[in-house]
Coordinates of C-alpha atoms in Angstrom, one line a residue:
M1 CA 12.1 32.1 -2.4
T2 CA 9.6 33.3 0.1
S3 CA 11.0 35.4 3.0
D4 CA 8.4 34.4 5.7
L5 CA 9.4 31.6 8.1
R6 CA 7.0 29.8 10.3
M7 CA 9.0 28.5 13.2
P8 CA 8.2 25.2 14.9
A9 CA 5.7 25.6 17.9
V10 CA 5.9 22.1 19.3
A11 CA 9.5 20.7 18.6
G12 CA 10.8 19.3 21.7
R13 CA 7.2 18.6 23.0
F14 CA 5.2 16.7 20.6
Y15 CA 8.3 15.2 18.6
P16 CA 12.1 15.4 19.0
R17 CA 13.8 18.8 18.5
D18 CA 17.0 17.1 17.4
A19 CA 17.1 16.3 13.8
E20 CA 19.0 13.0 13.9
T21 CA 16.6 11.6 16.8
L22 CA 13.6 13.0 14.8
R23 CA 14.9 11.2 11.5
R24 CA 15.5 7.9 13.3
D25 CA 12.1 8.2 15.0
V26 CA 10.3 8.7 11.7
L27 CA 12.2 6.0 9.9
Q28 CA 11.1 3.6 12.8
Y29 CA 7.4 4.6 12.5
T30 CA 7.5 4.3 8.8
S31 CA 9.4 0.9 8.7
Q32 CA 6.4 -1.3 7.9
E33 CA 7.0 -3.2 4.7
A34 CA 4.5 -2.3 2.1
S35 CA 4.1 -4.7 -0.9
S36 CA 3.3 -1.6 -3.0
R37 CA 2.4 2.0 -2.0
V38 CA -1.1 3.0 -3.2
N39 CA -1.9 6.1 -5.1
A40 CA -4.4 7.8 -2.6
I41 CA -6.7 10.6 -3.1
G42 CA -6.3 11.4 0.7
C43 CA -5.9 10.2 4.3
I44 CA -6.8 10.9 7.8
A45 CA -3.8 10.8 10.2
P46 CA -3.4 11.7 14.0
H47 CA -1.5 14.6 15.4
A48 CA -0.8 13.8 19.1
G49 CA 2.6 13.6 20.6
Y50 CA 4.5 11.0 18.8
M51 CA 4.9 8.7 21.6
Y52 CA 1.1 8.1 21.5
S53 CA 0.1 8.5 17.9
A54 CA 3.0 8.5 15.5
H55 CA 2.7 4.7 15.1
V56 CA -0.5 5.2 13.7
A57 CA 0.3 8.1 11.5
G58 CA 3.4 6.2 10.3
A59 CA 1.4 3.1 9.3
V60 CA -0.8 5.4 7.0
Y61 CA 2.2 7.1 5.5
S62 CA 4.0 3.9 5.0
Q63 CA 1.4 2.7 2.7
I64 CA 0.7 5.5 0.5
E65 CA 2.8 7.5 -2.2
I66 CA 3.4 11.1 -1.2
P67 CA 3.4 13.2 -4.2
N68 CA 5.3 16.5 -4.2
R69 CA 2.2 18.5 -3.6
V70 CA 0.0 18.2 -0.6
I71 CA -2.9 20.0 0.9
V72 CA -3.1 19.4 4.8
L73 CA -6.3 20.4 6.6
C74 CA -6.3 20.6 10.4
P75 CA -8.6 21.8 13.2
N76 CA -7.9 25.0 14.9
H77 CA -7.2 24.0 18.5
T78 CA -6.1 27.4 19.7
G79 CA -8.9 29.5 18.7
M80 CA -6.7 32.1 17.2
G81 CA -7.1 33.9 13.8
H82 CA -9.8 33.4 11.0
P83 CA -11.9 30.2 11.2
L84 CA -10.8 29.4 7.7
A85 CA -7.1 30.2 7.5
I86 CA -4.6 29.6 4.9
M87 CA -1.1 30.3 4.3
T88 CA 0.3 30.6 0.7
S89 CA 3.7 32.1 0.9
T90 CA 5.5 30.9 4.1
R91 CA 8.0 28.4 4.5
W92 CA 7.5 26.0 7.5
Q93 CA 10.6 25.2 9.5
T94 CA 11.0 21.7 11.4
P95 CA 14.2 20.2 12.6
L96 CA 14.5 18.4 9.2
G97 CA 14.5 21.8 7.4
A98 CA 12.0 24.3 5.7
V99 CA 9.1 23.3 3.6
P100 CA 7.6 25.8 1.3
A101 CA 3.9 26.5 1.0
D102 CA 2.4 25.8 -2.3
A103 CA 1.6 29.5 -3.5
E104 CA 0.3 28.4 -6.8
L105 CA -2.3 25.9 -5.2
G106 CA -3.3 28.5 -2.4
A107 CA -4.0 31.3 -4.9
A108 CA -6.1 29.0 -7.0
L109 CA -8.1 28.0 -3.9
L110 CA -8.5 31.6 -2.6
Q111 CA -9.8 32.6 -5.9
R112 CA -12.6 29.9 -5.8
F113 CA -13.3 29.9 -2.3
P114 CA -13.1 33.5 -0.9
A115 CA -14.3 32.5 2.6
L116 CA -10.7 31.3 3.0
H117 CA -8.4 34.1 4.5
E118 CA -4.8 34.3 4.4
D119 CA -3.9 34.3 8.0
S120 CA -0.7 33.4 10.0
A121 CA -2.5 33.7 13.5
A122 CA -4.4 30.6 13.2
H123 CA -1.3 28.4 12.4
R124 CA 1.4 30.1 14.5
S125 CA 0.9 28.0 17.7
E126 CA -1.2 25.1 16.1
H127 CA 0.4 21.7 16.2
A128 CA -1.8 19.6 14.0
I129 CA -0.2 20.3 10.6
E130 CA 3.4 20.8 12.1
V131 CA 3.4 17.2 13.4
Q132 CA 2.8 15.8 9.9
L133 CA 5.5 17.5 8.2
P134 CA 8.5 15.4 9.4
F135 CA 6.7 12.3 8.0
L136 CA 6.2 14.1 4.7
Q137 CA 9.7 15.5 4.5
M138 CA 11.3 12.0 5.0
L139 CA 9.1 10.5 2.5
Q140 CA 9.0 13.3 -0.2
P141 CA 12.1 15.5 -0.2
K142 CA 10.6 17.6 -2.9
L143 CA 7.5 18.5 -0.8
T144 CA 5.4 21.7 -1.2
F145 CA 2.1 21.9 0.7
L146 CA -0.9 24.0 1.4
P147 CA -1.8 24.3 5.0
I148 CA -5.6 25.1 5.8
A149 CA -6.8 25.5 9.4
V150 CA -10.4 24.8 9.8
G151 CA -12.2 26.4 12.8
T152 CA -15.7 26.1 11.9
S153 CA -18.1 23.2 12.4
E154 CA -20.7 24.5 9.9
F155 CA -21.7 21.6 7.3
S156 CA -22.3 23.8 4.4
V157 CA -18.9 25.6 4.9
L158 CA -17.0 22.4 5.2
Q159 CA -18.8 21.0 2.2
E160 CA -18.1 24.0 0.0
L161 CA -14.4 23.9 1.2
G162 CA -14.2 20.2 0.0
E163 CA -15.8 21.1 -3.2
K164 CA -13.5 23.9 -4.0
V165 CA -10.5 21.8 -3.2
A166 CA -11.6 19.0 -5.6
E167 CA -12.3 21.5 -8.3
V168 CA -8.5 23.0 -7.7
I169 CA -7.0 19.6 -7.7
S170 CA -9.1 18.7 -10.8
G171 CA -7.7 21.7 -12.7
H172 CA -4.0 20.3 -12.2
S173 CA -2.2 17.5 -14.0
D174 CA 0.1 16.8 -10.9
K175 CA -0.9 14.4 -8.2
I176 CA -2.0 16.4 -5.1
L177 CA -2.7 14.5 -1.9
I178 CA -5.2 15.7 0.6
I179 CA -4.4 15.0 4.3
A180 CA -7.0 15.6 7.1
S181 CA -5.0 15.9 10.4
S182 CA -7.4 14.5 13.3
D183 CA -7.4 12.6 16.6
M184 CA -10.6 10.9 17.5
N185 CA -12.6 11.0 20.8
H186 CA -11.0 12.9 23.6
Y187 CA -10.8 12.1 27.5
E188 CA -13.3 9.4 28.2
S189 CA -12.6 5.9 28.9
D190 CA -11.0 3.5 26.5
A191 CA -14.3 1.4 26.2
I192 CA -16.4 4.4 25.6
T193 CA -13.9 6.0 23.3
R194 CA -13.8 2.8 21.0
V195 CA -17.4 2.6 20.6
K196 CA -17.8 6.2 19.7
D197 CA -14.8 6.2 17.3
H198 CA -15.9 3.3 15.5
K199 CA -19.4 4.9 14.8
A200 CA -17.4 7.9 13.2
I201 CA -15.0 5.5 11.4
D202 CA -17.7 3.7 10.0
R203 CA -18.9 6.9 8.4
V204 CA -15.6 7.7 6.9
L205 CA -15.2 4.1 5.6
A206 CA -18.5 4.7 3.9
L207 CA -17.2 8.0 2.4
D208 CA -20.3 9.6 3.9
A209 CA -19.3 13.3 4.8
R210 CA -22.9 14.1 6.0
G211 CA -23.0 11.1 8.0
L212 CA -19.7 11.7 9.9
W213 CA -21.0 15.1 10.5
D214 CA -24.1 13.8 11.9
V215 CA -22.9 11.2 14.0
V216 CA -20.1 13.4 15.6
M217 CA -22.8 15.9 16.5
N218 CA -25.4 13.4 17.5
E219 CA -23.3 11.0 19.5
D220 CA -21.1 13.7 21.3
I221 CA -17.7 12.5 19.8
S222 CA -15.1 14.8 20.3
M223 CA -13.1 14.2 17.2
C224 CA -11.2 17.5 16.9
G225 CA -10.5 17.1 13.1
F226 CA -14.0 16.2 12.1
G227 CA -14.4 19.4 9.9
P228 CA -11.1 18.7 8.1
S229 CA -12.3 15.0 7.5
V230 CA -15.7 16.2 6.3
A231 CA -14.1 18.5 3.7
L232 CA -11.7 15.6 2.7
L233 CA -14.5 13.2 2.3
T234 CA -16.3 15.7 0.1
A235 CA -13.4 16.4 -2.2
A236 CA -12.5 12.7 -2.5
R237 CA -16.1 11.7 -3.6
K238 CA -15.8 14.6 -6.3
L239 CA -12.5 13.2 -7.3
G240 CA -14.0 9.8 -7.9
A241 CA -13.0 8.0 -4.5
G242 CA -14.4 4.4 -4.3
S243 CA -13.2 3.1 -1.1
A244 CA -11.6 3.9 2.2
T245 CA -9.6 1.7 4.4
L246 CA -8.9 1.8 8.2
V247 CA -5.0 1.1 8.4
K248 CA -4.7 1.2 12.2
Y249 CA -6.6 2.3 15.3
A250 CA -5.2 2.8 18.7
T251 CA -5.9 4.8 21.9
S252 CA -3.4 6.6 24.2
G253 CA -4.2 4.0 26.7
D254 CA -2.4 1.4 24.5
V255 CA 0.8 3.4 25.3
S256 CA 0.3 4.9 28.6
G257 CA -1.7 1.8 30.4
D258 CA -4.3 4.4 31.5
R259 CA -7.7 3.1 30.3
D260 CA -9.8 5.7 32.4
M261 CA -9.2 8.7 30.1
V262 CA -7.8 8.1 26.6
V263 CA -7.6 9.9 23.2
G264 CA -8.4 7.8 20.1
Y265 CA -6.3 7.8 17.0
A266 CA -7.4 6.5 13.6
G267 CA -5.2 6.2 10.3
I268 CA -7.4 5.9 7.3
I269 CA -6.6 5.8 3.5
V270 CA -9.1 7.1 0.9
Q271 CA -8.9 6.0 -2.6

């Protein structure tokens, strides 16, 4: 049992602090009937406050098998800590209990990709992984996970991260799911955001990591988790992915009614 405990940073703000309320909400967001859950290589799920984006994240998680072992890549919104930050020996507390980090997976990835650093500062106040955990906890009680915060936009680094993640997964007989935590375009009109987002989504659906990087850079798309998504797509291609499916798309304007300044949310499954 590890001794370190990462306490919730956004419980009571992004999602309910009360365990029963949180459990009820997650069940509601994941109540969609799926004929059969797919054995996915990875997915992209949003990380905004639950009232805005949990219906999109829940739609994704409702359709995939959540294995015991998960790698979650997220952007670094705070700017704190190392730009490639991993935590291999810390349990993460949520109102639903503590989730242990996957120390064995973490050690294997650190050995293959020394650009990663063991660093808690990048994760301490970051919400983008934390908000995924209640979904994963509810759907997989035996969950262990490897959190990676990505604070670089350099394509070659993101590509190598994805390649090394794929190598680590290939070396294990256990099923390991990769999650990229990302919202889409930020703080433009609903109409502009939908156009920009679908340019990025088209590249994801084509499993085109470089194309996603190019369109985000060239079209000024403020997709916060494009780095994690590039790494996911790179890993998925090396692991034999053949398709990606857009499960659900929405903007914050669908909830707030404000179409002048929105954030986009896409839920995508990669198989």
